[in-house]
Coordinates of N, CA and C and ligand atoms in Angstrom, one line a residue:
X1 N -12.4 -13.3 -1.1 CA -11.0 -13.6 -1.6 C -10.4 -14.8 -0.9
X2 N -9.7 -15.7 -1.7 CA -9.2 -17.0 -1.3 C -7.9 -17.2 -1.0
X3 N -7.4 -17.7 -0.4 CA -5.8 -17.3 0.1 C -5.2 -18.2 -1.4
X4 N -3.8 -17.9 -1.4 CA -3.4 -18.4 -3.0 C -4.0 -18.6 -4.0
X5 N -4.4 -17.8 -4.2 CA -5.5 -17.9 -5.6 C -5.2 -16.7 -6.3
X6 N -4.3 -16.9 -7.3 CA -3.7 -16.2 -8.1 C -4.8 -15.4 -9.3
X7 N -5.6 -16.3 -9.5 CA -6.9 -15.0 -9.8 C -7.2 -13.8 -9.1
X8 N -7.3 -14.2 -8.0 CA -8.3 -13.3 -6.8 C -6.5 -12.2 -6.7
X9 N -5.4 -12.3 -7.0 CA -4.6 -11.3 -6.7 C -4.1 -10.8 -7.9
X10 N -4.7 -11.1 -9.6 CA -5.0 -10.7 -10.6 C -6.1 -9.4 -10.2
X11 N -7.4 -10.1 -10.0 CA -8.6 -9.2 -9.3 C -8.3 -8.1 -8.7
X12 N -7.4 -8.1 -7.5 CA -6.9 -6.7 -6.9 C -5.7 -6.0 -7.0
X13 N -5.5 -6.7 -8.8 CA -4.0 -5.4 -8.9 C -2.8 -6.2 -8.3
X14 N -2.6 -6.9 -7.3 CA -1.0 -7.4 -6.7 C -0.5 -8.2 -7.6
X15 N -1.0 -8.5 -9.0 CA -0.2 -9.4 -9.7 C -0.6 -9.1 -11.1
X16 N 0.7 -8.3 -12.3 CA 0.0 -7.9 -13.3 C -0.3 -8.8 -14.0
X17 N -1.5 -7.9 -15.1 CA -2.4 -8.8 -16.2 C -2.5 -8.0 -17.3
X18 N -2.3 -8.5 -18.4 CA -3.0 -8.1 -19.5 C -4.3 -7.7 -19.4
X19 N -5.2 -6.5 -19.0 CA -6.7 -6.5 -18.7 C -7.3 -6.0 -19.8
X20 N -8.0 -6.5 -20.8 CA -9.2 -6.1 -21.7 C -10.3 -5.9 -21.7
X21 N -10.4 -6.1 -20.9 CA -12.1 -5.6 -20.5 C -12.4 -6.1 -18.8
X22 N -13.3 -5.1 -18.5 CA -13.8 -4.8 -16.9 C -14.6 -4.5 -16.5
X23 N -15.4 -5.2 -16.0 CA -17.1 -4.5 -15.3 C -16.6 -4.6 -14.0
X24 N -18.0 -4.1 -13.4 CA -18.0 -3.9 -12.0 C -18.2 -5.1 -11.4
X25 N -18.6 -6.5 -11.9 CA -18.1 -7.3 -11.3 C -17.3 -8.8 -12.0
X26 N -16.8 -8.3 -13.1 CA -15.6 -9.8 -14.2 C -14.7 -8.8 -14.7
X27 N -13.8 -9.6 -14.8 CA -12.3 -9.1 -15.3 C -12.1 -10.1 -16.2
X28 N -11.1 -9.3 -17.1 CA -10.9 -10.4 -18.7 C -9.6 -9.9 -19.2
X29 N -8.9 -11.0 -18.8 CA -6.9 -10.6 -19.1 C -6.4 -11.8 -20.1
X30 N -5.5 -11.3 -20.8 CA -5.0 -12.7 -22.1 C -4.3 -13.5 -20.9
X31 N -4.5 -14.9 -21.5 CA -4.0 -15.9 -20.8 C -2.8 -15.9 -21.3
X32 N -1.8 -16.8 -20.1 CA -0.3 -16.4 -20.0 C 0.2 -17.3 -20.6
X33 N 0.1 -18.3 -21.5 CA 0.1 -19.0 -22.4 C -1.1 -19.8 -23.2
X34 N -0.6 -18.9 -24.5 CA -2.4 -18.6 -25.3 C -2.5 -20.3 -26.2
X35 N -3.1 -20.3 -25.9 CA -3.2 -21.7 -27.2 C -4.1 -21.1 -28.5
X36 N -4.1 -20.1 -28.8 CA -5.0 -19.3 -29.6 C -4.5 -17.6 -30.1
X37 N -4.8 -16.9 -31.3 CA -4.1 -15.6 -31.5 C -4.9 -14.7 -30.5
X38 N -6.2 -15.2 -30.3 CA -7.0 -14.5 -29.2 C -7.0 -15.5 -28.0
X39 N -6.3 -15.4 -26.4 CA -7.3 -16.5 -25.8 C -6.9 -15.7 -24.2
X40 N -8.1 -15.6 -23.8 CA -8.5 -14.6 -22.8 C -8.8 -15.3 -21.4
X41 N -9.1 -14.9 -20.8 CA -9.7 -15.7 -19.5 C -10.8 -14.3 -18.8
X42 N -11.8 -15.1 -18.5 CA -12.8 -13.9 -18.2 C -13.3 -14.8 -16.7
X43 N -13.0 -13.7 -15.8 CA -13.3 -14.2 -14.6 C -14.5 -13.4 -13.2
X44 N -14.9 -14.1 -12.8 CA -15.8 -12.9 -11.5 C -14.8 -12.6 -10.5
X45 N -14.9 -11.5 -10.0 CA -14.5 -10.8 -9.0 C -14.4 -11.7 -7.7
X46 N -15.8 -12.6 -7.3 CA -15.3 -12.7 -6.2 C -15.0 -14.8 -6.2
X47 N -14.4 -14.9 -5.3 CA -14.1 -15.9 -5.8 C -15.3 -17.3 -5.9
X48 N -14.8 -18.4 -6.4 CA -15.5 -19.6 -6.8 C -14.6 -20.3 -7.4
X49 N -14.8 -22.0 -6.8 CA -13.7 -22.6 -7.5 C -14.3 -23.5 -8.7
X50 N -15.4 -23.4 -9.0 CA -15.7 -23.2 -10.5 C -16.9 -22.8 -11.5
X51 N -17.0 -23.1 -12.1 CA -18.3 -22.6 -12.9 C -19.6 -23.2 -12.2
X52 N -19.5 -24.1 -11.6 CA -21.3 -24.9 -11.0 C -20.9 -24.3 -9.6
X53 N -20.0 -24.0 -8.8 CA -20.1 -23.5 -7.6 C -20.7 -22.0 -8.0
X54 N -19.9 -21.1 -8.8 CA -20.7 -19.8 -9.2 C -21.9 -19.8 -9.6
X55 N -22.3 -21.0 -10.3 CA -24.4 -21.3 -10.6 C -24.9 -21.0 -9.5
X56 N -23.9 -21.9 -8.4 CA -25.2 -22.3 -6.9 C -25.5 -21.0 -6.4
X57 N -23.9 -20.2 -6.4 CA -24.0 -18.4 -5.6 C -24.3 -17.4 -6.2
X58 N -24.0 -16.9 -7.8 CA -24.4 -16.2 -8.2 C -24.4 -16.5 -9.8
X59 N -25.8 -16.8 -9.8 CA -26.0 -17.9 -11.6 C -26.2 -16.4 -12.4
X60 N -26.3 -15.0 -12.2 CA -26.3 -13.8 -13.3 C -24.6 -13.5 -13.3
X61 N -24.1 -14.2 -12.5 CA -22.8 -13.8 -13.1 C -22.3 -14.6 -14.1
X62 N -22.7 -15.8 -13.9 CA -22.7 -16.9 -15.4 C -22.6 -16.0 -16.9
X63 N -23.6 -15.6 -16.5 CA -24.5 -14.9 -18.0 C -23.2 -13.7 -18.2
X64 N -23.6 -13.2 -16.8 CA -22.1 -12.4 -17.5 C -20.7 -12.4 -18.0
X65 N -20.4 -13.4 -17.3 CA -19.3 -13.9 -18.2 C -19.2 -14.1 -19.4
X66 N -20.5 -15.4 -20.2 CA -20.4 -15.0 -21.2 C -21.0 -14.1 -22.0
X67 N -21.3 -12.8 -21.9 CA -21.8 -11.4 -22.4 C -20.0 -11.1 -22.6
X68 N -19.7 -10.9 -21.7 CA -18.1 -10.6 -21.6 C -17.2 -11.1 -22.6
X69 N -17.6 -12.4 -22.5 CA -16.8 -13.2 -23.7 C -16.4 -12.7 -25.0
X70 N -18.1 -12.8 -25.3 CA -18.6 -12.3 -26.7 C -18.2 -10.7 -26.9
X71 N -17.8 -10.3 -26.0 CA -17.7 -8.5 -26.5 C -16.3 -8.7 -26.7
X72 N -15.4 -9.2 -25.5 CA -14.0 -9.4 -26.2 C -13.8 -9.9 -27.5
X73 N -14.7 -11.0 -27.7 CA -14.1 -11.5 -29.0 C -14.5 -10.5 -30.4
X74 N -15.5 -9.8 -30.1 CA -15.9 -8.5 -31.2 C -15.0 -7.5 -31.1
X75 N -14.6 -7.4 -30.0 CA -13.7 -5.8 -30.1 C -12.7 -6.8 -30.9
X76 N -11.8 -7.8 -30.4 CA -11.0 -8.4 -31.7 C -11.3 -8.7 -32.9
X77 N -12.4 -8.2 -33.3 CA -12.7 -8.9 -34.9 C -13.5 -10.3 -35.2
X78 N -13.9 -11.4 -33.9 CA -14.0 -12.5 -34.2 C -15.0 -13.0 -33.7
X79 N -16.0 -13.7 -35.2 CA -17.3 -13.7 -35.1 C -17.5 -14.7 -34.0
X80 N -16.7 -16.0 -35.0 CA -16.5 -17.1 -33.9 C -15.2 -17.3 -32.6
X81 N -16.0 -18.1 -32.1 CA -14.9 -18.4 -30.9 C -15.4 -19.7 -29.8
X82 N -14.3 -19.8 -29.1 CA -14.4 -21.2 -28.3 C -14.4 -20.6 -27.4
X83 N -15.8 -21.2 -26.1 CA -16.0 -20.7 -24.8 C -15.8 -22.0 -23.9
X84 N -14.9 -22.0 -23.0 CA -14.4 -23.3 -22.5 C -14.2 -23.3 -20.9
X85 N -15.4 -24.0 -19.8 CA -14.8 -24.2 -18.9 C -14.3 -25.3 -17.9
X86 N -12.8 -25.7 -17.9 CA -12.1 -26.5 -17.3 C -12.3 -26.9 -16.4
X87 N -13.1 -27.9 -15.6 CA -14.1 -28.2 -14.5 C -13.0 -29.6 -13.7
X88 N -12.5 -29.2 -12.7 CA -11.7 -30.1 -12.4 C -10.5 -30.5 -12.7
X89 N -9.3 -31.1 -11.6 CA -8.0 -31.5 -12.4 C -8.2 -32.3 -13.7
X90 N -8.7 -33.6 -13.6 CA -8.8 -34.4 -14.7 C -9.0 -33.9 -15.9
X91 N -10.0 -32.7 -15.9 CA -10.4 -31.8 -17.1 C -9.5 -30.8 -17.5
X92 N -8.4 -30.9 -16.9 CA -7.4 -29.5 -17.6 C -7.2 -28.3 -16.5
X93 N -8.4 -28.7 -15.6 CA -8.7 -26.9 -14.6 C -7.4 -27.3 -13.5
X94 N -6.4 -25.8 -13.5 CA -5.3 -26.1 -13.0 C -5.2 -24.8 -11.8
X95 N -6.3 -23.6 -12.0 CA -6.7 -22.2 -11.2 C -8.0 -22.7 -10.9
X96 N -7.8 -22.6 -9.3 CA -9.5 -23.3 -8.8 C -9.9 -21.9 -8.3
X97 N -10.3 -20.8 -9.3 CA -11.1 -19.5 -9.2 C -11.6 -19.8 -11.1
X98 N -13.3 -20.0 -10.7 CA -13.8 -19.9 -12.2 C -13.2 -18.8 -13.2
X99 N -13.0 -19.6 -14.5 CA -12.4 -19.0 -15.3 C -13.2 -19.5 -17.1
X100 N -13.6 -17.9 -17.7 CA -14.1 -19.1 -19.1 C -12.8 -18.5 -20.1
X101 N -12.4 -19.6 -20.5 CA -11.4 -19.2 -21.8 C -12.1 -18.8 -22.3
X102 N -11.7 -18.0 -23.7 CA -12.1 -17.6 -24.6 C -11.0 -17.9 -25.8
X103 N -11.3 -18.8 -27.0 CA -10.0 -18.4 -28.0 C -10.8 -18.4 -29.5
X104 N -10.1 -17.8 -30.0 CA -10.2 -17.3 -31.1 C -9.2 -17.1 -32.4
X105 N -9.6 -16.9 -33.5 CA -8.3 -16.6 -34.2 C -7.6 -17.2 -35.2
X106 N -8.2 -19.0 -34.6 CA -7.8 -20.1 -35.7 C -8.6 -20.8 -35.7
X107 N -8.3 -21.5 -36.8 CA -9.7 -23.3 -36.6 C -9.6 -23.7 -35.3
X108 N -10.1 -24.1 -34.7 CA -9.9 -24.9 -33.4 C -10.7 -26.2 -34.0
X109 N -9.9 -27.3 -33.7 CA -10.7 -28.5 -34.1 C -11.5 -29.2 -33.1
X110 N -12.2 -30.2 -33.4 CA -13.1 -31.3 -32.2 C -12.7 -32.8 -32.3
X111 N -12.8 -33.4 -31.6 CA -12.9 -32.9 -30.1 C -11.5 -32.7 -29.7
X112 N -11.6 -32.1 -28.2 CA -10.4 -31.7 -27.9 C -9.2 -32.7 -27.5
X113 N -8.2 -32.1 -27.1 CA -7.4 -33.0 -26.8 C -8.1 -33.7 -24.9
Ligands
LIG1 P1 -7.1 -24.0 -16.6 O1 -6.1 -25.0 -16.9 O2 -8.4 -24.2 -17.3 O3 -7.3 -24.0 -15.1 O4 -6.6 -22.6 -17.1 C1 -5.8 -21.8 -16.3 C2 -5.1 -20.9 -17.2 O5 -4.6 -19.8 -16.5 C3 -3.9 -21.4 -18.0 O6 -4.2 -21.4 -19.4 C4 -2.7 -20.5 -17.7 C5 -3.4 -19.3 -17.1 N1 -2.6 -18.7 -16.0 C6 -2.1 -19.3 -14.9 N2 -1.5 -18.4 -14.1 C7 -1.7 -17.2 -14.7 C8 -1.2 -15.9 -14.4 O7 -0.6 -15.6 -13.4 N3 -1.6 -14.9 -15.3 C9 -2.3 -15.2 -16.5 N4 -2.5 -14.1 -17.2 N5 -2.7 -16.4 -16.8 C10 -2.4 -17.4 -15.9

């Protein structure tokens, strides 16, 4: 666990979340401003400040994230969906605890903004 890391106090309950789905090791809560009718954030338990640091330490949790992904977006109905991760300030990433969006629900167009 990382000191201010508002994920990692998602992860243990001190800060509530919308939670949708939960394994024994990823959590998956709607994001607190959705840019989508579905858009989720699916995260590992322990921390990492992003997706290639979680490769280096634990690359089956990759996988599981997106397993995770895909199940949220089926319990909602939605075949397709956008799996997105924000790698860096420049890139949008503004929580340095990996995180994959998930959204769904509308056209999403390309490329992004
Ligand atoms: P990114 O910009 O890729 O790092 O995405 C971070 C997302 O996290 C952003 O869409 C807003 C969301 N977010 C930030 N703080 C909270 C929070 O306390 N709760 C929830 N549910 N989402 C949060």
């Amino acid at each position: 666990m990382a000191d201010d890391c508002v994920f990692c106090e998602i992860v243990a309950g001190r800060i509530p979340a919308d939670v949708v789905h939960e394994t024994a090791t990823v959590v998956a809560f709607r994001d607190l401003s959705p840019q989508a009718p579905l858009h989720v954030l699916v995260v590992p338990r322990e921390h990492a400040v992003d997706a290639a640091e979680l490769a280096d330490h634990h690359p089956d949790r990759l996988a599981e994230l997106v397993k995770v992904a895909r199940d949220v977006a089926a319990e909602s109905g939605h075949e397709s969906y956008r799996l997105v991760f924000n790698t860096g300030a420049e890139a949008g990433q503004s929580v340095f605890h990996t995180h994959l969006h998930v959204l769904a629900g509308r056209v999403l167009t390309w490329p992004p903004g």
